[in-house]
């Protein structure tokens, strides 16, 4: 299948957005610090990694890691994650614009939400069953319960959202953006509670200290601490900073484009660093007890570090590299990673071995005829659609029995209203038409990612194969 993706680079300056493509473009110059960061990232293959978000790591597969508790359902790389307060559910956001709520007991997708125009870069768990999502489109969506649409949308940033942070004591949501600003939002009514400036480049990460002070990182190399009242403090490093986290005792941990993990006290006194090499680090998490640092980069595996000594205690080698997002469970017993293979994986942070359990299902029937042309075309669909009856644990419904079935009628799957209102019966002809003109043209309002199969022979091979394999 032919997929289209829009890539863009952050830049210092004002941002404009083209409505049709959702692409942000800079209107003025690039600062020296940011230029160094972009060059560093470009030289280490970030563009190649972005283009690979629709393909599985060829070197490693699920078969190499039995029992790794994979949560599969996204149609693109998993870009962001957060664990809800009850510890029983995890939220993941992807390059496919989807947000999926997972039941961590059953490894099943409970809900799939679509609101953002493109990549979901940031997630933050709020009170009870609520959470916030921030997108490449510059918007922040607030969700609660099973409602298909967000109950509130926050607009104000002029570039992609990079990080979200819930300030529970102040009942505020903080958002960081590539527009170089941090915004504070009142959750009670969605109004602005202020804008924090000071960074010279895209803001990349947010955390907070016990006293409520905001900690932020940026491509400009600045690590800043902004208290609720009074003047802030900052330290500027030679390398762009891509992520930040704060341990329970107030120690600040950063991940840099130079491959270094750095530790700072709350007053920004340097406490130590660990150079992991191999270029930019883009994902970072600290265990709830503050003893373990997990970090990953564009060209590196997930590395586990003992915070007190900065000793590397283990490496998680795959699958799914490179990893774009990391998160610990509330009790610290599990580490979740989201990578380019479109899956969330569960690991034991003490042993660097798989944790959790697999989704219970039979062997995928497409393996029966994997060398057939139709099966090869279907590979791009496997992340979102299963072929076994009742396999609705992915972003899309099971295709079992699809031929002759009315649209939006598969049992056990929650469809969007747009599909429920259509009057289509699936057949070889209607499925072929779907992929000839694309979902947006054939099914206006659908949440299905836009994709077409331009080659008529490939479309025919797919529908012939589906006609046989789904009966």
Short mmCIF file of C-alpha atoms in Angstrom, two decimals:
data_model
loop_
_atom_site.label_atom_id
_atom_site.label_comp_id
_atom_site.label_asym_id
_atom_site.label_seq_id
_atom_site.Cartn_x
_atom_site.Cartn_y
_atom_site.Cartn_z
CA UNK A 1 0.00 0.00 0.00
CA UNK A 2 1.19 3.51 -0.72
CA UNK A 3 1.24 5.79 2.32
CA UNK A 4 1.88 9.53 2.38
CA UNK A 5 3.56 11.27 5.30
CA UNK A 6 4.48 14.92 5.79
CA UNK A 7 7.80 15.56 7.49
CA UNK A 8 8.91 18.86 8.93
CA UNK A 9 11.76 20.25 10.99
CA UNK A 10 11.57 22.58 13.98
CA UNK A 11 13.10 25.99 13.53
CA UNK A 12 13.52 29.17 15.46
CA UNK A 13 11.08 31.80 14.28
CA UNK A 14 7.41 32.26 13.57
CA UNK A 15 5.41 29.31 12.33
CA UNK A 16 2.66 29.09 9.74
CA UNK A 17 0.47 26.10 9.00
CA UNK A 18 -0.90 25.06 5.63
CA UNK A 19 -4.42 23.78 6.18
CA UNK A 20 -4.28 21.05 3.56
CA UNK A 21 -1.07 19.30 4.58
CA UNK A 22 -0.86 20.21 8.25
CA UNK A 23 2.80 21.11 7.70
CA UNK A 24 4.43 23.80 9.80
CA UNK A 25 7.02 26.03 8.15
CA UNK A 26 9.38 28.59 9.64
CA UNK A 27 9.24 32.18 8.45
CA UNK A 28 12.56 33.43 9.71
CA UNK A 29 16.10 32.34 10.55
CA UNK A 30 17.52 29.45 12.56
CA UNK A 31 19.50 30.23 15.71
CA UNK A 32 23.02 28.88 16.09
CA UNK A 33 22.20 26.51 18.93
CA UNK A 34 19.18 25.09 17.15
CA UNK A 35 21.12 24.74 13.91
CA UNK A 36 23.67 22.60 15.75
CA UNK A 37 20.84 20.47 17.13
CA UNK A 38 19.17 19.96 13.78
CA UNK A 39 22.45 19.07 12.14
CA UNK A 40 23.21 16.63 14.92
CA UNK A 41 19.82 14.96 14.54
CA UNK A 42 19.95 14.96 10.75
CA UNK A 43 23.37 13.37 10.71
CA UNK A 44 22.18 10.52 12.88
CA UNK A 45 19.35 9.46 10.64
CA UNK A 46 16.20 10.93 12.18
CA UNK A 47 14.64 11.37 8.73
CA UNK A 48 15.26 7.73 7.94
CA UNK A 49 13.68 6.81 11.26
CA UNK A 50 10.60 8.89 10.49
CA UNK A 51 10.20 7.26 7.08
CA UNK A 52 10.44 3.86 8.76
CA UNK A 53 7.44 4.47 11.00
CA UNK A 54 5.23 2.41 8.68
CA UNK A 55 7.57 -0.61 8.60
CA UNK A 56 8.63 -3.21 11.12
CA UNK A 57 12.26 -3.54 12.18
CA UNK A 58 13.51 -6.25 9.78
CA UNK A 59 16.20 -7.54 12.10
CA UNK A 60 13.94 -8.57 14.98
CA UNK A 61 10.37 -9.79 15.17
CA UNK A 62 7.82 -10.78 17.79
CA UNK A 63 8.91 -14.39 17.37
CA UNK A 64 12.33 -13.42 18.73
CA UNK A 65 10.78 -12.18 21.96
CA UNK A 66 8.01 -14.55 23.05
CA UNK A 67 5.97 -13.21 25.95
CA UNK A 68 7.03 -9.60 25.46
CA UNK A 69 3.50 -8.39 26.05
CA UNK A 70 3.12 -6.46 22.80
CA UNK A 71 0.15 -4.11 22.50
CA UNK A 72 -0.34 -3.84 18.75
CA UNK A 73 -2.83 -1.52 17.10
CA UNK A 74 -1.24 1.69 15.88
CA UNK A 75 -0.78 2.32 12.18
CA UNK A 76 2.51 4.15 12.72
CA UNK A 77 5.30 4.49 15.26
CA UNK A 78 4.23 4.99 18.89
CA UNK A 79 5.24 8.58 19.67
CA UNK A 80 3.91 9.14 23.21
CA UNK A 81 2.63 7.27 26.25
CA UNK A 82 1.13 7.86 29.69
CA UNK A 83 -0.26 5.57 32.39
CA UNK A 84 -3.60 6.50 33.94
CA UNK A 85 -3.75 7.07 37.69
CA UNK A 86 -5.32 3.68 38.43
CA UNK A 87 -2.26 1.93 36.94
CA UNK A 88 -4.50 -0.44 35.00
CA UNK A 89 -4.64 1.46 31.73
CA UNK A 90 -2.08 2.97 29.43
CA UNK A 91 -2.63 5.62 26.76
CA UNK A 92 -0.51 5.69 23.62
CA UNK A 93 -0.32 8.23 20.81
CA UNK A 94 1.05 7.51 17.36
CA UNK A 95 2.31 8.88 14.09
CA UNK A 96 -1.04 7.60 12.76
CA UNK A 97 -2.87 10.41 14.66
CA UNK A 98 -4.62 7.86 16.89
CA UNK A 99 -4.82 7.71 20.68
CA UNK A 100 -5.42 4.22 22.07
CA UNK A 101 -6.45 3.34 25.62
CA UNK A 102 -5.12 -0.09 26.61
CA UNK A 103 -6.25 -2.42 29.38
CA UNK A 104 -2.96 -3.57 30.90
CA UNK A 105 -4.54 -6.65 32.45
CA UNK A 106 -5.82 -8.07 29.18
CA UNK A 107 -3.48 -6.26 26.72
CA UNK A 108 -6.60 -5.24 24.77
CA UNK A 109 -7.36 -1.85 23.24
CA UNK A 110 -10.44 -0.50 25.04
CA UNK A 111 -10.90 2.67 23.02
CA UNK A 112 -9.42 4.32 19.93
CA UNK A 113 -9.73 8.11 19.65
CA UNK A 114 -8.97 10.33 16.68
CA UNK A 115 -9.01 14.10 16.79
CA UNK A 116 -5.59 15.41 15.81
CA UNK A 117 -4.69 16.03 12.18
CA UNK A 118 -1.37 14.20 12.49
CA UNK A 119 1.15 12.83 15.00
CA UNK A 120 0.15 12.74 18.67
CA UNK A 121 3.38 13.98 20.25
CA UNK A 122 2.38 14.22 23.91
CA UNK A 123 0.02 12.71 26.48
CA UNK A 124 -0.68 13.50 30.13
CA UNK A 125 -2.86 11.57 32.57
CA UNK A 126 -5.29 13.78 34.52
CA UNK A 127 -7.66 12.95 37.36
CA UNK A 128 -9.87 9.83 37.30
CA UNK A 129 -10.41 8.62 33.72
CA UNK A 130 -9.32 11.80 32.00
CA UNK A 131 -6.26 12.66 29.96
CA UNK A 132 -4.85 15.28 27.60
CA UNK A 133 -3.31 14.80 24.17
CA UNK A 134 -1.13 17.23 22.23
CA UNK A 135 -0.53 17.04 18.50
CA UNK A 136 1.70 18.11 15.70
CA UNK A 137 -1.29 20.25 14.70
CA UNK A 138 -0.64 22.56 17.68
CA UNK A 139 -3.88 21.62 19.45
CA UNK A 140 -4.49 20.10 22.88
CA UNK A 141 -7.50 17.82 23.37
CA UNK A 142 -9.00 16.96 26.76
CA UNK A 143 -10.73 13.57 27.03
CA UNK A 144 -12.86 11.86 29.67
CA UNK A 145 -14.58 8.48 29.69
CA UNK A 146 -15.77 6.89 26.45
CA UNK A 147 -16.82 10.04 24.57
CA UNK A 148 -15.69 9.81 20.95
CA UNK A 149 -14.75 13.50 20.85
CA UNK A 150 -12.73 15.56 23.35
CA UNK A 151 -14.80 17.54 25.84
CA UNK A 152 -12.54 20.55 25.33
CA UNK A 153 -9.92 21.65 22.80
CA UNK A 154 -7.24 24.17 23.78
CA UNK A 155 -5.78 26.36 21.05
CA UNK A 156 -3.05 28.96 21.36
CA UNK A 157 0.20 27.41 20.25
CA UNK A 158 1.39 28.19 16.74
CA UNK A 159 3.52 25.08 16.24
CA UNK A 160 3.53 21.39 17.25
CA UNK A 161 2.98 20.44 20.88
CA UNK A 162 6.03 18.61 22.23
CA UNK A 163 5.18 17.91 25.87
CA UNK A 164 2.28 18.05 28.34
CA UNK A 165 2.43 18.13 32.13
CA UNK A 166 -0.37 17.95 34.71
CA UNK A 167 0.21 20.20 37.73
CA UNK A 168 -2.18 18.50 40.13
CA UNK A 169 -1.76 20.85 43.09
CA UNK A 170 -2.48 23.90 40.95
CA UNK A 171 -5.11 22.17 38.74
CA UNK A 172 -3.26 23.39 35.68
CA UNK A 173 -2.06 21.80 32.49
CA UNK A 174 1.30 22.95 31.13
CA UNK A 175 2.05 22.60 27.43
CA UNK A 176 5.36 23.01 25.62
CA UNK A 177 5.65 23.73 21.93
CA UNK A 178 8.05 24.17 19.06
CA UNK A 179 6.88 27.80 19.01
CA UNK A 180 9.38 28.33 21.90
CA UNK A 181 6.70 28.92 24.53
CA UNK A 182 5.17 27.14 27.52
CA UNK A 183 1.49 27.77 28.18
CA UNK A 184 -0.50 27.18 31.35
CA UNK A 185 -4.19 26.22 31.14
CA UNK A 186 -6.89 26.13 33.82
CA UNK A 187 -8.52 22.72 33.64
CA UNK A 188 -11.72 24.03 35.22
CA UNK A 189 -12.67 26.07 32.15
CA UNK A 190 -9.83 25.75 29.62
CA UNK A 191 -8.79 29.38 29.88
CA UNK A 192 -5.20 30.57 29.76
CA UNK A 193 -3.33 30.91 33.04
CA UNK A 194 -0.27 32.48 31.47
CA UNK A 195 2.53 32.09 28.96
CA UNK A 196 6.14 31.38 29.93
CA UNK A 197 8.80 32.63 27.54
CA UNK A 198 12.58 32.50 27.68
CA UNK A 199 13.60 29.68 25.39
CA UNK A 200 15.27 30.57 22.10
CA UNK A 201 14.33 27.33 20.37
CA UNK A 202 11.56 24.71 20.37
CA UNK A 203 10.70 23.57 23.90
CA UNK A 204 11.16 19.80 24.03
CA UNK A 205 10.34 18.63 27.56
CA UNK A 206 8.50 19.49 30.78
CA UNK A 207 8.74 18.25 34.36
CA UNK A 208 8.14 19.79 37.78
CA UNK A 209 9.77 19.96 41.19
CA UNK A 210 8.01 19.23 44.48
CA UNK A 211 7.41 22.96 45.08
CA UNK A 212 5.56 23.24 41.76
CA UNK A 213 8.36 24.90 39.83
CA UNK A 214 8.38 24.01 36.13
CA UNK A 215 11.47 22.41 34.61
CA UNK A 216 11.89 22.73 30.85
CA UNK A 217 14.38 21.78 28.14
CA UNK A 218 14.86 23.10 24.64
CA UNK A 219 16.77 22.69 21.39
CA UNK A 220 18.51 25.92 22.42
CA UNK A 221 20.47 23.92 25.03
CA UNK A 222 18.77 25.61 27.97
CA UNK A 223 17.63 23.80 31.10
CA UNK A 224 15.29 26.20 32.88
CA UNK A 225 13.52 26.14 36.25
CA UNK A 226 10.52 28.49 36.46
CA UNK A 227 8.91 28.82 39.92
CA UNK A 228 5.25 29.69 40.40
CA UNK A 229 6.38 33.01 41.88
CA UNK A 230 9.61 34.96 41.45
CA UNK A 231 12.43 34.82 38.93
CA UNK A 232 13.64 31.63 37.31
CA UNK A 233 17.07 30.13 36.86
CA UNK A 234 18.74 28.59 33.84
CA UNK A 235 21.84 26.79 32.66
CA UNK A 236 22.81 26.60 29.01
CA UNK A 237 24.57 23.53 27.64
CA UNK A 238 26.47 23.12 24.39
CA UNK A 239 24.09 20.45 23.15
CA UNK A 240 20.35 20.67 22.40
CA UNK A 241 18.24 18.91 25.03
CA UNK A 242 15.45 16.58 23.92
CA UNK A 243 13.82 15.39 27.15
CA UNK A 244 13.68 15.96 30.91
CA UNK A 245 12.39 14.12 33.99
CA UNK A 246 12.56 14.73 37.75
CA UNK A 247 13.18 12.02 40.34
CA UNK A 248 11.26 11.96 43.62
CA UNK A 249 14.11 13.57 45.53
CA UNK A 250 14.26 16.52 43.14
CA UNK A 251 17.18 15.42 40.98
CA UNK A 252 16.68 16.60 37.39
CA UNK A 253 17.60 14.21 34.55
CA UNK A 254 18.05 15.35 30.94
CA UNK A 255 18.67 13.56 27.64
CA UNK A 256 20.67 15.38 24.99
CA UNK A 257 21.25 15.39 21.25
CA UNK A 258 24.91 14.59 22.01
CA UNK A 259 23.98 11.20 23.50
CA UNK A 260 24.57 12.28 27.11
CA UNK A 261 22.39 11.77 30.18
CA UNK A 262 22.99 14.60 32.66
CA UNK A 263 21.94 15.02 36.29
CA UNK A 264 21.31 18.34 38.06
CA UNK A 265 20.22 19.44 41.50
CA UNK A 266 17.15 21.64 41.86
CA UNK A 267 19.44 24.70 41.91
CA UNK A 268 20.89 23.46 38.56
CA UNK A 269 24.23 22.44 40.02
CA UNK A 270 25.64 19.68 37.81
CA UNK A 271 25.71 16.29 39.57
CA UNK A 272 27.17 14.08 36.84
CA UNK A 273 26.69 12.75 33.33
CA UNK A 274 26.83 9.54 31.34
CA UNK A 275 27.85 9.56 27.67
CA UNK A 276 26.05 6.78 25.77
CA UNK A 277 27.42 7.84 22.38
CA UNK A 278 25.74 7.29 19.02
CA UNK A 279 24.00 10.61 18.76
CA UNK A 280 20.70 12.03 19.96
CA UNK A 281 18.66 10.61 22.82
CA UNK A 282 14.96 11.22 22.24
CA UNK A 283 13.07 9.26 24.96
CA UNK A 284 13.53 9.40 28.72
CA UNK A 285 11.76 8.09 31.83
CA UNK A 286 12.69 7.81 35.53
CA UNK A 287 11.23 5.12 37.77
CA UNK A 288 8.80 6.30 40.50
CA UNK A 289 11.35 5.59 43.23
CA UNK A 290 13.99 7.54 41.31
CA UNK A 291 16.51 4.69 41.18
CA UNK A 292 16.35 3.73 37.49
CA UNK A 293 16.74 5.90 34.39
CA UNK A 294 15.51 4.54 31.07
CA UNK A 295 16.67 6.30 27.92
CA UNK A 296 16.62 5.60 24.19
CA UNK A 297 17.88 7.26 21.02
CA UNK A 298 17.53 7.29 17.28
CA UNK A 299 20.49 4.93 16.89
CA UNK A 300 20.61 3.31 20.32
CA UNK A 301 18.68 0.66 22.19
CA UNK A 302 16.79 1.32 25.43
CA UNK A 303 19.46 1.71 28.10
CA UNK A 304 18.80 1.22 31.82
CA UNK A 305 20.98 3.28 34.18
CA UNK A 306 21.32 3.18 37.98
CA UNK A 307 20.74 6.80 38.88
CA UNK A 308 22.93 6.94 41.98
CA UNK A 309 26.06 5.76 40.19
CA UNK A 310 25.17 6.37 36.52
CA UNK A 311 26.16 2.75 35.88
CA UNK A 312 24.52 1.03 32.91
CA UNK A 313 22.68 -1.98 34.31
CA UNK A 314 21.04 -3.34 31.17
CA UNK A 315 20.10 -2.86 27.53
CA UNK A 316 16.79 -3.68 25.87
CA UNK A 317 17.74 -4.59 22.33
CA UNK A 318 14.37 -4.78 20.63
CA UNK A 319 12.23 -5.29 18.73
CA UNK A 320 10.79 -1.95 17.65
CA UNK A 321 13.96 0.12 17.46
CA UNK A 322 14.28 3.03 17.41
CA UNK A 323 12.08 3.69 20.42
CA UNK A 324 10.23 7.03 20.48
CA UNK A 325 8.61 6.91 23.93
CA UNK A 326 9.12 5.40 27.38
CA UNK A 327 7.00 5.24 30.55
CA UNK A 328 7.13 3.40 33.89
CA UNK A 329 4.14 1.83 35.61
CA UNK A 330 3.11 3.66 38.83
CA UNK A 331 4.74 0.99 41.00
CA UNK A 332 7.91 0.86 38.87
CA UNK A 333 7.58 -2.87 38.19
CA UNK A 334 7.24 -2.42 34.42
CA UNK A 335 8.74 -0.23 31.72
CA UNK A 336 6.73 0.47 28.56
CA UNK A 337 8.41 1.28 25.26
CA UNK A 338 6.86 2.53 22.04
CA UNK A 339 8.77 2.12 18.80
CA UNK A 340 8.64 2.13 15.03
CA UNK A 341 7.11 -1.34 14.85
CA UNK A 342 3.81 0.30 15.90
CA UNK A 343 3.60 -1.60 19.19
CA UNK A 344 3.84 -0.84 22.90
CA UNK A 345 6.04 -3.38 24.65
CA UNK A 346 6.35 -4.29 28.33
CA UNK A 347 9.67 -4.90 30.07
CA UNK A 348 11.02 -5.74 33.51
CA UNK A 349 13.34 -2.79 34.31
CA UNK A 350 15.42 -4.88 36.72
CA UNK A 351 16.23 -7.64 34.25
CA UNK A 352 15.74 -5.88 30.88
CA UNK A 353 13.64 -8.92 29.93
CA UNK A 354 10.07 -9.02 28.60
CA UNK A 355 7.24 -8.66 31.09
CA UNK A 356 3.49 -9.04 30.82
CA UNK A 357 1.77 -11.50 28.54
CA UNK A 358 0.71 -11.81 24.94
CA UNK A 359 -2.69 -11.08 23.51
CA UNK A 360 -4.44 -14.43 23.43
CA UNK A 361 -5.13 -15.31 19.80
CA UNK A 362 -4.55 -18.04 17.30
CA UNK A 363 -1.83 -17.89 14.67
CA UNK A 364 -2.68 -15.19 12.10
CA UNK A 365 -4.20 -16.94 9.07
CA UNK A 366 -2.24 -14.68 6.69
CA UNK A 367 0.84 -16.75 7.54
CA UNK A 368 -0.76 -19.62 5.67
CA UNK A 369 -0.04 -17.93 2.35
CA UNK A 370 2.49 -15.23 3.19
CA UNK A 371 4.19 -15.50 -0.19
CA UNK A 372 1.04 -14.67 -2.12
CA UNK A 373 0.81 -11.19 -3.63
CA UNK A 374 -2.39 -10.39 -1.74
CA UNK A 375 -0.79 -11.35 1.58
CA UNK A 376 2.20 -9.12 0.83
CA UNK A 377 -0.10 -6.16 0.11
CA UNK A 378 -2.02 -6.84 3.33
CA UNK A 379 1.13 -6.49 5.46
CA UNK A 380 0.56 -2.72 5.63
CA UNK A 381 -2.91 -3.41 7.13
CA UNK A 382 -1.90 -5.94 9.78
CA UNK A 383 -1.17 -3.39 12.51
CA UNK A 384 -4.77 -2.15 12.47
CA UNK A 385 -6.81 -5.18 11.37
CA UNK A 386 -6.87 -8.79 12.49
CA UNK A 387 -8.36 -11.66 10.48
CA UNK A 388 -9.63 -13.82 13.33
CA UNK A 389 -13.25 -13.60 14.49
CA UNK A 390 -13.53 -11.25 17.46
CA UNK A 391 -10.00 -9.84 17.17
CA UNK A 392 -10.97 -6.24 17.90
CA UNK A 393 -7.96 -5.43 20.09
CA UNK A 394 -6.38 -3.30 17.37
CA UNK A 395 -7.06 0.17 16.00
CA UNK A 396 -9.49 -1.27 13.43
CA UNK A 397 -12.07 -4.09 13.53
CA UNK A 398 -11.40 -7.69 12.54
CA UNK A 399 -11.89 -8.38 8.83
CA UNK A 400 -13.13 -11.90 9.48
CA UNK A 401 -16.35 -12.36 7.47
CA UNK A 402 -16.09 -8.95 5.86
CA UNK A 403 -17.39 -10.02 2.43
CA UNK A 404 -21.12 -9.36 2.29
CA UNK A 405 -21.10 -7.52 5.63
CA UNK A 406 -22.70 -4.10 5.97
CA UNK A 407 -20.28 -1.36 6.89
CA UNK A 408 -19.85 -0.62 10.63
CA UNK A 409 -21.56 -3.84 11.70
CA UNK A 410 -18.79 -6.11 13.02
CA UNK A 411 -19.76 -7.14 16.56
CA UNK A 412 -17.64 -5.93 19.46
CA UNK A 413 -16.11 -2.88 17.73
CA UNK A 414 -16.96 0.77 18.42
CA UNK A 415 -17.41 2.57 15.10
CA UNK A 416 -17.45 6.30 14.43
CA UNK A 417 -20.78 7.96 13.64
CA UNK A 418 -19.53 8.80 10.15
CA UNK A 419 -19.27 5.09 9.28
CA UNK A 420 -22.54 4.15 10.97
CA UNK A 421 -24.36 6.52 8.65
CA UNK A 422 -22.96 5.00 5.46
CA UNK A 423 -24.91 2.48 3.37
CA UNK A 424 -22.19 0.24 1.96
CA UNK A 425 -21.88 -3.53 1.81
CA UNK A 426 -18.31 -4.78 1.68
CA UNK A 427 -17.41 -6.80 -1.40
CA UNK A 428 -14.39 -7.23 -3.63
CA UNK A 429 -15.64 -4.27 -5.67
CA UNK A 430 -16.28 -1.88 -2.77
CA UNK A 431 -12.99 -2.70 -1.03
CA UNK A 432 -11.12 -2.17 -4.29
CA UNK A 433 -12.83 1.20 -4.71
CA UNK A 434 -11.90 2.18 -1.15
CA UNK A 435 -8.20 1.74 -1.92
CA UNK A 436 -8.44 3.22 -5.38
CA UNK A 437 -9.74 6.64 -4.28
CA UNK A 438 -8.67 6.53 -0.61
CA UNK A 439 -10.68 6.42 2.64
CA UNK A 440 -11.20 10.20 2.90
CA UNK A 441 -12.88 10.37 -0.50
CA UNK A 442 -14.79 7.09 -0.23
CA UNK A 443 -15.82 7.41 3.44
CA UNK A 444 -15.90 11.13 4.40
CA UNK A 445 -15.43 11.53 8.14
CA UNK A 446 -13.70 8.17 8.63
CA UNK A 447 -10.92 7.81 11.21
CA UNK A 448 -9.08 5.36 8.97
CA UNK A 449 -5.59 6.63 8.01
CA UNK A 450 -5.44 7.92 4.45
CA UNK A 451 -3.92 5.31 2.13
CA UNK A 452 -4.30 4.16 -1.45
CA UNK A 453 -3.13 1.28 -3.64
CA UNK A 454 -2.45 2.91 -7.02
CA UNK A 455 -1.58 -0.35 -8.81
CA UNK A 456 -4.79 -2.06 -10.10
CA UNK A 457 -3.13 -5.47 -10.06
CA UNK A 458 -2.09 -5.05 -6.42
CA UNK A 459 -5.64 -4.00 -5.48
CA UNK A 460 -7.07 -7.03 -7.24
CA UNK A 461 -4.58 -9.34 -5.56
CA UNK A 462 -5.56 -7.94 -2.16
CA UNK A 463 -9.32 -8.31 -2.59
CA UNK A 464 -9.00 -11.80 -4.09
CA UNK A 465 -6.86 -12.83 -1.13
CA UNK A 466 -9.23 -11.25 1.40
CA UNK A 467 -12.20 -12.92 -0.24
CA UNK A 468 -10.61 -16.30 0.37
CA UNK A 469 -8.85 -15.81 3.71
CA UNK A 470 -11.64 -14.05 5.63
CA UNK A 471 -14.38 -16.62 5.02
#
